[in-house]
Short mmCIF file of C-alpha atoms in Angstrom, two decimals:
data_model
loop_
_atom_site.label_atom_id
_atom_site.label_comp_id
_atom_site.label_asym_id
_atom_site.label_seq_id
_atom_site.Cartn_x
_atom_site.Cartn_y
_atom_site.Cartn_z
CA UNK A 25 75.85 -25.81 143.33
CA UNK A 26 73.92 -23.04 145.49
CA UNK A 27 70.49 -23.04 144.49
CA UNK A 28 67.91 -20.80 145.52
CA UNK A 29 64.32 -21.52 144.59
CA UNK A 30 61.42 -18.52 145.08
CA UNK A 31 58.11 -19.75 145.34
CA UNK A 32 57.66 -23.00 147.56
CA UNK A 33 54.35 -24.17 145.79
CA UNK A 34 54.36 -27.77 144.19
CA UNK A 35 56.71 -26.93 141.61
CA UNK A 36 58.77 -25.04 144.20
CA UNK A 37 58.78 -28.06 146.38
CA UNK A 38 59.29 -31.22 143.62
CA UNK A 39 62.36 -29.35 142.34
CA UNK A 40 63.65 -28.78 146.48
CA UNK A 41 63.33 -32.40 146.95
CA UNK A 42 64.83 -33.48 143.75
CA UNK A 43 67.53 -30.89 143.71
CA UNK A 44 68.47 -31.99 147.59
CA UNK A 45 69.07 -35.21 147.13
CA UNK A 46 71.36 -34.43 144.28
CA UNK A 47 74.08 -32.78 147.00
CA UNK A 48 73.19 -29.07 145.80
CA UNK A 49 73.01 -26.30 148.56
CA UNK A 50 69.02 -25.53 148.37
CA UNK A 51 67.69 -22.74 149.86
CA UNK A 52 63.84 -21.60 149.29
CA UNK A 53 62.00 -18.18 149.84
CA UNK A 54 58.13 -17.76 150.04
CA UNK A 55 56.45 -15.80 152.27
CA UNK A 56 53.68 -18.68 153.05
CA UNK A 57 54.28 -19.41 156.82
CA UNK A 58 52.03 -22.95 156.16
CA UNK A 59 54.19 -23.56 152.58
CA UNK A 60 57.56 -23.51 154.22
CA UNK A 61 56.87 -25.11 157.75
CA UNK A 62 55.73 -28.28 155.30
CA UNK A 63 58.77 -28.48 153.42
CA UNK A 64 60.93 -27.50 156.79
CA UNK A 65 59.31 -30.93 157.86
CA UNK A 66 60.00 -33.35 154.83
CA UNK A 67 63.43 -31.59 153.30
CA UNK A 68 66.61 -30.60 154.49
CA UNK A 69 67.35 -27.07 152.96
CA UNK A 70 67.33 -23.87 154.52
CA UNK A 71 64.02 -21.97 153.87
CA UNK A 72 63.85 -18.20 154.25
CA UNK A 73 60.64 -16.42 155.20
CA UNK A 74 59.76 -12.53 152.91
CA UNK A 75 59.28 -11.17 149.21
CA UNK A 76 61.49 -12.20 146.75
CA UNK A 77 61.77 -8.74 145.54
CA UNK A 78 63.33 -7.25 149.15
CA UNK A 79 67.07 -7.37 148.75
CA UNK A 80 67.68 -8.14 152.74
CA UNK A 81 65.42 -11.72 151.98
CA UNK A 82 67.58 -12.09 149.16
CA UNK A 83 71.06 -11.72 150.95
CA UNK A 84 69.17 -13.61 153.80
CA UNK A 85 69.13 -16.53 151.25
CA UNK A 86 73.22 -16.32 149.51
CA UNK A 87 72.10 -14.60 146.64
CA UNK A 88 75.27 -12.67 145.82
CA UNK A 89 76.97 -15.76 146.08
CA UNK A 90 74.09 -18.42 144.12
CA UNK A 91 74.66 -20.38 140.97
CA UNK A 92 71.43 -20.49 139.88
CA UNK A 93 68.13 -19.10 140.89
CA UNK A 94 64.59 -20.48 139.81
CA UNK A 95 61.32 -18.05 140.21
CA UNK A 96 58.75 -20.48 140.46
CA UNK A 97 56.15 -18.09 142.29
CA UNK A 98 52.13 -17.83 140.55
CA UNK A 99 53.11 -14.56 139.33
CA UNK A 100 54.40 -13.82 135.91
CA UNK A 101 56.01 -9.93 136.52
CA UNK A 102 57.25 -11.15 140.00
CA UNK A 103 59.34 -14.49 138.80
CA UNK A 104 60.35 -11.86 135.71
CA UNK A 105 61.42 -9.11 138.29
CA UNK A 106 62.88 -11.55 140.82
CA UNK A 107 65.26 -12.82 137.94
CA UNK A 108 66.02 -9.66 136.81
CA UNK A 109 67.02 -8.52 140.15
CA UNK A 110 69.07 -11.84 140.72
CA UNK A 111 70.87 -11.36 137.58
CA UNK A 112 72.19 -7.79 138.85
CA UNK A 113 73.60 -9.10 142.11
CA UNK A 114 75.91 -11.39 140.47
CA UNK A 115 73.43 -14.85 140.26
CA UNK A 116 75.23 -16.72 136.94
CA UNK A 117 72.06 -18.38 136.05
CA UNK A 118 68.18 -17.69 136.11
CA UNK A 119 65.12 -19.87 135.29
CA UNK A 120 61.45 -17.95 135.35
CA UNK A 121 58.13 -19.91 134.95
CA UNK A 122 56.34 -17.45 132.93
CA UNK A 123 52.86 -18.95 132.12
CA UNK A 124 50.79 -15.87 130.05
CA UNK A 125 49.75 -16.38 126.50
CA UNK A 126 51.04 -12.92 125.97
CA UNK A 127 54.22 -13.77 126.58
CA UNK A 128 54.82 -15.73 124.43
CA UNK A 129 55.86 -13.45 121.36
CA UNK A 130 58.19 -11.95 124.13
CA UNK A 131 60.71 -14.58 124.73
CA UNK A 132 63.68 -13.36 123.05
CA UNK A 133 63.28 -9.90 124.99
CA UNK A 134 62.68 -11.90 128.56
CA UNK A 135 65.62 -13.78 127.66
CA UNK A 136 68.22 -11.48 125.80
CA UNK A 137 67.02 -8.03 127.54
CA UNK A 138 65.77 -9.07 130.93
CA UNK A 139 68.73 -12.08 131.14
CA UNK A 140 66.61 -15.04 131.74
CA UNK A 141 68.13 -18.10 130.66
CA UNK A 142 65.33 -20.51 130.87
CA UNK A 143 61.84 -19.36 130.74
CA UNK A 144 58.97 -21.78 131.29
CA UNK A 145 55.37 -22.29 130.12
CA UNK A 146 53.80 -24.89 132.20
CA UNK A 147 50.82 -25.39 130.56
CA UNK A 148 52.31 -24.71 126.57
CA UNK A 149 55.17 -27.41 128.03
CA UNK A 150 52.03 -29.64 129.22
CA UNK A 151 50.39 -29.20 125.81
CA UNK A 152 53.24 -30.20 124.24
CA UNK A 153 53.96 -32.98 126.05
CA UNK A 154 49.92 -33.79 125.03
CA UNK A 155 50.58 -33.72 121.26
CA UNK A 156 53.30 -35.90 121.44
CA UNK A 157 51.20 -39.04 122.92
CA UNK A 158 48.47 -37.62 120.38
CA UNK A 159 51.18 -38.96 118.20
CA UNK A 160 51.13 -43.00 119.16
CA UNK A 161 47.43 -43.43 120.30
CA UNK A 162 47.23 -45.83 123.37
CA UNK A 163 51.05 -45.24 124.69
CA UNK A 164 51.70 -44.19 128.40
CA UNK A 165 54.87 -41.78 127.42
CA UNK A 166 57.11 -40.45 124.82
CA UNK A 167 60.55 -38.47 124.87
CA UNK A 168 62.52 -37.20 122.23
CA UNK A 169 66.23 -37.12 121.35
CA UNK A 170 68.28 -35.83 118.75
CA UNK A 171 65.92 -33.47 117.18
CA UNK A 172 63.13 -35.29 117.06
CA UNK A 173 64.86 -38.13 115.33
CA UNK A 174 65.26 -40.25 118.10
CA UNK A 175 61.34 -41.36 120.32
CA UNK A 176 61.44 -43.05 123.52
CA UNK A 177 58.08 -44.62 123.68
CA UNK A 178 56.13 -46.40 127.00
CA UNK A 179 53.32 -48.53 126.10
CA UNK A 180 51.80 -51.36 128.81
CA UNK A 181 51.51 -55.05 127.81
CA UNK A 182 47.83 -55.54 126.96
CA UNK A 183 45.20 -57.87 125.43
CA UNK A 184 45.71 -56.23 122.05
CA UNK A 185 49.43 -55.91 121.96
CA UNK A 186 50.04 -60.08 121.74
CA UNK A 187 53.28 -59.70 123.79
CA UNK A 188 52.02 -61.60 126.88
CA UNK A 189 54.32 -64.60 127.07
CA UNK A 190 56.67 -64.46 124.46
CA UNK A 191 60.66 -63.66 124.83
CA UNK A 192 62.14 -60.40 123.38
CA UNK A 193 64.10 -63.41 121.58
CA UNK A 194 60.73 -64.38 120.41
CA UNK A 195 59.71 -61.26 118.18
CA UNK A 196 62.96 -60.25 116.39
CA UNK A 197 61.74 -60.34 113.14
CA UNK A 198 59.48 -57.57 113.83
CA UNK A 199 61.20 -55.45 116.05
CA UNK A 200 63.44 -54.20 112.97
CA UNK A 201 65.47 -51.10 114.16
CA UNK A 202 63.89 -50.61 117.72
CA UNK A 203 65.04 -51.74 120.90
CA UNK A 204 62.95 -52.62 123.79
CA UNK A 205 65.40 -50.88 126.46
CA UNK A 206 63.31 -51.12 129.52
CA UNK A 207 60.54 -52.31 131.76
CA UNK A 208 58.67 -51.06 134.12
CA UNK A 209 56.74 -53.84 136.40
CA UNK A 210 55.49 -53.54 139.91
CA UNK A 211 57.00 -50.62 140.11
CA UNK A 212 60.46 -51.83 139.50
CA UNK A 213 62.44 -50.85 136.40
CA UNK A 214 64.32 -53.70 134.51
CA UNK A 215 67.03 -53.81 131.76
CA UNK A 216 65.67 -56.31 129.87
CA UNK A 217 67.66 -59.18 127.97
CA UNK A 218 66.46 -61.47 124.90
CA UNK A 219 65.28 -63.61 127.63
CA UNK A 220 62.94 -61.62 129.35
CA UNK A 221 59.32 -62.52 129.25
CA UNK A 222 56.57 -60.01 128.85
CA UNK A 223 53.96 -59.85 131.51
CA UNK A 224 50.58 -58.57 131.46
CA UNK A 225 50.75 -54.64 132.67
CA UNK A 226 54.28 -54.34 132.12
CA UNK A 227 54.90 -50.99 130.94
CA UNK A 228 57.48 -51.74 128.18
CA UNK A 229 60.19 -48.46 127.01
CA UNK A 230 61.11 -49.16 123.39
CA UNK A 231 63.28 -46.99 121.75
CA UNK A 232 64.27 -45.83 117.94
CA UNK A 233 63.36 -43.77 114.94
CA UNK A 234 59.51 -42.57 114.83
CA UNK A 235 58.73 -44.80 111.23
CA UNK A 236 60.35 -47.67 112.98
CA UNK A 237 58.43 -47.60 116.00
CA UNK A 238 55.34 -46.66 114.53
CA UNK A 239 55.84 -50.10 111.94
CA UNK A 240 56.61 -52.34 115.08
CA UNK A 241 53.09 -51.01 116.70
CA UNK A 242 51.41 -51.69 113.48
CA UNK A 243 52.73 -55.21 113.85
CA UNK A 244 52.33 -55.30 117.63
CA UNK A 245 48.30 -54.30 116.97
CA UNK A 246 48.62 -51.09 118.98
CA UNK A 247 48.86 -48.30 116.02
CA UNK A 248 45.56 -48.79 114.40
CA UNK A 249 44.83 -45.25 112.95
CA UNK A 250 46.33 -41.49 112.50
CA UNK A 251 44.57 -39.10 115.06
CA UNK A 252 42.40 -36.81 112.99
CA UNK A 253 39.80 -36.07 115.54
CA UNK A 254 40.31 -34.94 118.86
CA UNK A 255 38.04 -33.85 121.34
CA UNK A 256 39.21 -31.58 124.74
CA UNK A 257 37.24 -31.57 128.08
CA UNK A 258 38.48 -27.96 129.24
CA UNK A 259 38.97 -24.72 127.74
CA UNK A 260 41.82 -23.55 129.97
CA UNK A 261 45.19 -22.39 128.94
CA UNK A 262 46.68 -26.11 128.16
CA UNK A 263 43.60 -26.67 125.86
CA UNK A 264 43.78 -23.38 124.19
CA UNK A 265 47.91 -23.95 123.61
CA UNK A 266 47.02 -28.00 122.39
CA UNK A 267 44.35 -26.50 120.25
CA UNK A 268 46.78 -24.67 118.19
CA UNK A 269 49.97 -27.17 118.27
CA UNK A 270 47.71 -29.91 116.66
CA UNK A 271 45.77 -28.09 114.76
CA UNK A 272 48.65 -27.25 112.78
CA UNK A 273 48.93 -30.66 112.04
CA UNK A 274 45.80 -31.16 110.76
CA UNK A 275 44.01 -32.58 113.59
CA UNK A 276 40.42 -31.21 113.82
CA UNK A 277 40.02 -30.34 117.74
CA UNK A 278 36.43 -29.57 119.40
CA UNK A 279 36.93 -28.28 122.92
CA UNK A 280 33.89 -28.55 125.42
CA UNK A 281 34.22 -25.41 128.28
CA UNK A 282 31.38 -24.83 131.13
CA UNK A 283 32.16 -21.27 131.02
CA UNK A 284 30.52 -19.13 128.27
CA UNK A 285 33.02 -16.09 128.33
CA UNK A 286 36.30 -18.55 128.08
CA UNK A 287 34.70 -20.61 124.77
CA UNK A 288 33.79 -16.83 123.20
CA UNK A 289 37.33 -15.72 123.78
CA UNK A 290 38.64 -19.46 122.56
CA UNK A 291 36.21 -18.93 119.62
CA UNK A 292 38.02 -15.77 118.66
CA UNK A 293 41.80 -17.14 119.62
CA UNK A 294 41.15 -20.18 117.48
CA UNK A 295 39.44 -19.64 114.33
CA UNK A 296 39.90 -23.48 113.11
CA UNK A 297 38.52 -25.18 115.83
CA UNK A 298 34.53 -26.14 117.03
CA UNK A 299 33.70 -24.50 120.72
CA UNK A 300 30.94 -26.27 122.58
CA UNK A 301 29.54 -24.47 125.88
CA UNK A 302 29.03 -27.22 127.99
CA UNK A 303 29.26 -29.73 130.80
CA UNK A 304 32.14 -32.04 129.64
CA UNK A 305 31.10 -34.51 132.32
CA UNK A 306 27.56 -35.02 130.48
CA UNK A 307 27.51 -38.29 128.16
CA UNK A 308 24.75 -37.14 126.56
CA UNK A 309 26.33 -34.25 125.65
CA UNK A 310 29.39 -36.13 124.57
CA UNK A 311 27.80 -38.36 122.55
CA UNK A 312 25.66 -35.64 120.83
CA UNK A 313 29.12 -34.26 120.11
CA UNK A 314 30.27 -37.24 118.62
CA UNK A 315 32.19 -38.48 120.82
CA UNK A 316 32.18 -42.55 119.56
CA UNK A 317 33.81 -40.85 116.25
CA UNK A 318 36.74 -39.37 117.73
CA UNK A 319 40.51 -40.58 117.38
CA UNK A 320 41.73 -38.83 120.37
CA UNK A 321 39.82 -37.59 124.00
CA UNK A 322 41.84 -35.39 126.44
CA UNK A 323 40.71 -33.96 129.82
CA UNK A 324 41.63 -31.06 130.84
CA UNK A 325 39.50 -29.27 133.50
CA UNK A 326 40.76 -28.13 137.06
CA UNK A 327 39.66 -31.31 138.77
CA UNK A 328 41.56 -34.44 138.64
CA UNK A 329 37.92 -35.74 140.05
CA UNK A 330 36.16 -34.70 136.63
CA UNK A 331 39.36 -35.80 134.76
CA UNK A 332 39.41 -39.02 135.91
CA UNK A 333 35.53 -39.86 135.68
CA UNK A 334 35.42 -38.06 131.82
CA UNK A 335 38.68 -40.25 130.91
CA UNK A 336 36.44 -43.67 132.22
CA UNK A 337 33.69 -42.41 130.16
CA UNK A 338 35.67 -42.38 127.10
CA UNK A 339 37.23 -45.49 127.53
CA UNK A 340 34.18 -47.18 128.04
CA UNK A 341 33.20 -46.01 124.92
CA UNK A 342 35.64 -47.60 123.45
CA UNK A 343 37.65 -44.44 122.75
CA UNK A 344 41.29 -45.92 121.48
CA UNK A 345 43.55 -42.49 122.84
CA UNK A 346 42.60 -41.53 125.85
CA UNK A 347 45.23 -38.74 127.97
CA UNK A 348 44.28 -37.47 131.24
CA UNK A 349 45.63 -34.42 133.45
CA UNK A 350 46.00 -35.22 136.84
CA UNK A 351 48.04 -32.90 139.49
CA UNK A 352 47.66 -34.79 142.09
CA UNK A 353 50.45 -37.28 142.88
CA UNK A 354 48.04 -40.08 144.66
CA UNK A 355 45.54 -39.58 142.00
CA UNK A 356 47.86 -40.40 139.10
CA UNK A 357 48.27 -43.79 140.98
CA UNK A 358 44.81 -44.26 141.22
CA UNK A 359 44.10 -43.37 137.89
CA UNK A 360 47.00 -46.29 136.61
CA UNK A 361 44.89 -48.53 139.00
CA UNK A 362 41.78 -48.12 137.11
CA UNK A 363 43.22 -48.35 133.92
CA UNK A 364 43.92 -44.59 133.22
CA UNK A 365 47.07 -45.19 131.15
CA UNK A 366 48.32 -41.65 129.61
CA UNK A 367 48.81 -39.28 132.15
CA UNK A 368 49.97 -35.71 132.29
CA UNK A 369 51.17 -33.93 135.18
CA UNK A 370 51.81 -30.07 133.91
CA UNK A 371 53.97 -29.28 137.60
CA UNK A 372 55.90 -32.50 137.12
CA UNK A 373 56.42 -31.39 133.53
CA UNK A 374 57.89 -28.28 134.45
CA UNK A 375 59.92 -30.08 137.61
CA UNK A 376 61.52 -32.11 135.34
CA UNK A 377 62.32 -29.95 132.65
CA UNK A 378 64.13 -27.56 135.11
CA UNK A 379 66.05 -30.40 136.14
CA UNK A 380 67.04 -31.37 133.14
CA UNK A 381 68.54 -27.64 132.93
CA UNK A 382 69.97 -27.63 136.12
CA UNK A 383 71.96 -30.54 135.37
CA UNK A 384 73.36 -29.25 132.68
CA UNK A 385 75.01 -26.69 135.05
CA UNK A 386 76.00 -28.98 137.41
CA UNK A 387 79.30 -30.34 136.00
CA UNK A 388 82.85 -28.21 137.03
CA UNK A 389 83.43 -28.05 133.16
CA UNK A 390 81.33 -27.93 130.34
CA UNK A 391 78.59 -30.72 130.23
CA UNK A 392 77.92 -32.85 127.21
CA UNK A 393 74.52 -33.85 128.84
CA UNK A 394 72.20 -32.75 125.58
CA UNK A 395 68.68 -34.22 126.31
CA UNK A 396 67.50 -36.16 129.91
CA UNK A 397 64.44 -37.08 130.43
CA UNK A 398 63.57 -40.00 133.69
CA UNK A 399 61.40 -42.68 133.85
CA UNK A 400 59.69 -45.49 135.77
CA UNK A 401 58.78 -43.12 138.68
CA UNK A 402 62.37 -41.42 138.69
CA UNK A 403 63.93 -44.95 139.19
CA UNK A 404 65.72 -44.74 136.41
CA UNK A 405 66.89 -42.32 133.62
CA UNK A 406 67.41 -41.91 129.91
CA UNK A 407 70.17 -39.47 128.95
CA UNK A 408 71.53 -38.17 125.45
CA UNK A 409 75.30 -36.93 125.28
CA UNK A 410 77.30 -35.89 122.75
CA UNK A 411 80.60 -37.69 122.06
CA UNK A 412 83.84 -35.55 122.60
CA UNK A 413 87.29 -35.76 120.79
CA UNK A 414 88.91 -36.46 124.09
CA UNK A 415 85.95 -39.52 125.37
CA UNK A 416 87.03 -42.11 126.49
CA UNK A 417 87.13 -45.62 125.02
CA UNK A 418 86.23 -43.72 121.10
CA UNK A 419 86.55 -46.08 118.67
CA UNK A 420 86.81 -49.04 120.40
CA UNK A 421 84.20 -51.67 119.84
CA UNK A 422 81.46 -52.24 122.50
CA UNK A 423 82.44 -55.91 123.01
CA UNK A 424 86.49 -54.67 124.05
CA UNK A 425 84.96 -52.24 126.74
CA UNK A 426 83.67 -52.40 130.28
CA UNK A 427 80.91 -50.58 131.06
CA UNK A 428 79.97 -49.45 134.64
CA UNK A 429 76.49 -51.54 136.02
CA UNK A 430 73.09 -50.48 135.45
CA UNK A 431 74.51 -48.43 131.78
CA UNK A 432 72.56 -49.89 128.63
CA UNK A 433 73.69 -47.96 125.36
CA UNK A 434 70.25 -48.14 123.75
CA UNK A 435 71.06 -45.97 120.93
CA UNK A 436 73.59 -43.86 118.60
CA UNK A 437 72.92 -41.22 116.05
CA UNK A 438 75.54 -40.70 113.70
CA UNK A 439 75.37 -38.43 110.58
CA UNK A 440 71.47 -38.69 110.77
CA UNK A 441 71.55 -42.52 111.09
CA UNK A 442 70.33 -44.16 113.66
CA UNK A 443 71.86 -47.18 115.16
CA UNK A 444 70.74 -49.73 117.74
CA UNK A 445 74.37 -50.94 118.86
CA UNK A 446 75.57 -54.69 119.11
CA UNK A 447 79.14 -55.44 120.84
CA UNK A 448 80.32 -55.02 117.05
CA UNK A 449 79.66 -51.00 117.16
CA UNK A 450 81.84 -48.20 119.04
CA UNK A 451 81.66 -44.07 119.41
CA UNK A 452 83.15 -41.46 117.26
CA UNK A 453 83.71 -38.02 118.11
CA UNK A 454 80.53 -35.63 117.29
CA UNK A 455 78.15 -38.81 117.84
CA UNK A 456 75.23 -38.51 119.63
CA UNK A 457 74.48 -41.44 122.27
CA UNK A 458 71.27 -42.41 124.22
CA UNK A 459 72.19 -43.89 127.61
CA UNK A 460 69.44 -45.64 130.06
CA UNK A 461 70.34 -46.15 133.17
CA UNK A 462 69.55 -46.07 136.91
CA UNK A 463 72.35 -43.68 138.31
CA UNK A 464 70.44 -40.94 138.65
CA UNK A 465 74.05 -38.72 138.76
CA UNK A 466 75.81 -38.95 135.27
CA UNK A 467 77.15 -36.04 134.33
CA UNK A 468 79.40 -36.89 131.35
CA UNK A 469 79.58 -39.66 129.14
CA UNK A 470 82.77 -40.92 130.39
CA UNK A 471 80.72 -41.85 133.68
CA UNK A 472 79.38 -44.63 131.75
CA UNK A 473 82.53 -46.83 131.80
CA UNK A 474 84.77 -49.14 134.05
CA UNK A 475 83.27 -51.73 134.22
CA UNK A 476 79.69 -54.28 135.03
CA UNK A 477 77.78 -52.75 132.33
CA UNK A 478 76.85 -54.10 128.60
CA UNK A 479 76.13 -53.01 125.47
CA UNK A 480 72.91 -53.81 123.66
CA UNK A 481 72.03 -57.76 123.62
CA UNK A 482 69.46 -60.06 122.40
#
């Protein structure tokens, strides 16, 4: 595909590197002399110098002849404009991040009147990403599939967990409908068999319905309690966006903001929630706020610094869900070194949600790619497709077919149920299947066969 991305910021430059190594023709525009001379250096795609608006940049880049064009600049009207534009000289395809509150109500114009295809919210995306770990206190990650039906959950080996030492074999009879479908140790992903045995720190990827997951972690020791409190270091546009999504949920949220004119426009904005003015770095404050009685503590402020130190805090306090923004990719590896387990990266969020657009494109005919989401540091993948008439190998039973290496069939959805497969079980047309895998470059479910792979196995 010919891609051109405006707007060579960290977004800009995690979807250029991604995209690149995927074989797509990249090209990037920005008018940052320092922006594009640094990704000149580390990428190979063509970078073009100007504003995105000028139509002799644009033909400078291929637009007339693009697939797809993402407008990842800081501004709202300009990434709006620039797709606008795009979509007028011929580009098939546009994706706009478009980050104002005000918006929001205006999504179905931006994308039905202006011709966006994919508009993007970093921060509501990063909130939302938020709530979901809100969900399962003390867990590291969590996708969905299939509506909602389906939760991919990350949670790391610990003291409280009483996995250390003991087989997947070893605690069938309270897994119940889950599988464990990955793990994550030493920064190598593994496929795990009923034979594997759990190490301190692994980060473990289990996999199933929400009620079944959330039984095994009442088993497991790691779902003690419901959130119901919440408390949020930073009154920014994430906060104000979380604020809202889990207070609709019935989640009482107090947000602590240094600046006095953001918590009186918060105050007004969100009605249901408590407003402190405050240092959220100050314990004493903290505590005063009660901070030993809440369920759930997120930072939020503009410095991964303060994010880090206010997350420490918390846990020290014995805190049990504790979720930490962090933009900065050597910080979030220093924060997993100290212990800082749930981690949200809003630019990486919005990376990885345009590439899980853009690879929906990326097949010659039309993809059945539904939901992908990666995982283990992008060493490995977990993607949902939907089951054709014409698939391959349909209704043949797991245990008559050869799968391709690396391919683990983790889960199927079929008229609402939700099955973790055994050699015994096979696809029907219209079913939905959850593949994890390490080729990063499947495109359609028939990719999964030939032959090396296997099924689900204890």
């Amino acid at each position: 595909m010919n891609i051109i991305i405006v707007g060579a910021g960290k977004v800009g430059y995690t979807l250029a590197k991604y995209l690149s190594t995927d074989g797509d023709n990249i090209t990037i525009i920005d008018n940052k002399d320092a922006a594009l001379e640094h990704i000149n250096n580390n990428l190979d795609v063509m970078c073009v110098k100007g504003n995105c608006t000028s139509l002799k940049v644009l033909d400078e880049a291929g637009i007339r002849g693009a697939d797809l064009l993402i407008s990842v600049t800081d501004s709202d009207e300009l990434n709006m404009l620039c797709s606008l534009a795009s979509k007028k000289l011929g580009v098939k395809h546009t994706v706009a991040r478009v980050r104002t509150p005000d918006y929001d109500e205006d999504i179905t114009l931006l994308t039905e009147a202006v011709g966006i295809d994919l508009v993007i919210n970093p921060e509501k995306a990063a909130a939302i990403e938020i709530a979901k770990l809100i969900k399962y206190p003390s867990v590291c990650s969590i996708d969905n599939f299939s509506d909602g039906k389906v939760n991919l959950v990350g949670f790391k080996v610990s003291d409280d967990t009483a996995l250390e030492g003991k087989k997947i074999s070893d605690i069938t009879f309270i897994r119940g409908n889950v599988l464990f479908c990955g793990i994550e140790r030493n920064d190598e992903f593994i496929m795990p068999k009923g034979d594997y045995i759990f190490h301190k720190d692994d980060r473990v990827y289990v996999i199933g319905e929400h009620k079944d997951i959330q039984n095994l972690f009442n088993k497991l020791g790691k779902y003690k309690k419901k959130v119901k409190r919440a408390m949020v270091i930073g009154g920014g546009k994430i906060g104000y966006y979380l604020a809202k999504i889990i207070g609709e949920v019935g989640v009482n949220c107090k947000i602590i903001e240094k600046d006095l004119n953001i918590c009186e426009e918060l105050n007004n904005l969100l009605p249901n929630s408590i407003i402190i003015n405050g240092d959220g770095m100050d314990e004493e404050l903290l505590l005063s706020e009660s901070l030993l009685e809440v369920d759930s503590f997120i930072t939020l402020t503009g410095r991964d610094e303060d994010n880090i130190i206010g997350s420490l805090l918390a846990s020290s306090k014995s805190v049990d869900n504790v979720i930490t923004k962090i933009t900065r990719d050597n910080y979030r590896e220093i924060g997993k070194t100290v212990g800082i387990n749930s981690i949200v990266n809003p630019k990486l969020v919005t990376a990885y949600k345009i590439l899980r657009y853009v690879r929906t494109l990326r097949s010659k005919k039309k993809c059945s790619i539904e939901n992908i989401y990666r995982i283990c540091n992008d060493k490995a993948e977990a993607v949902e497709f939907v089951v054709g008439n014409d698939t391959t190998n349909i209704n043949i039973k797991f245990k008559n077919v050869e799968f391709n290496q690396d391919i683990l069939v983790a889960t199927i959805v079929r008229n609402n149920k939700i099955i973790i497969p055994t050699g015994d079980d096979y696809l029907k047309a219209n079913d939905r299947v959850i593949i994890i895998t390490k080729n990063m470059k499947l495109l359609s479910i028939d990719d999964i066969f030939s032959g090396g792979g296997r099924y689900y196995e204890l």
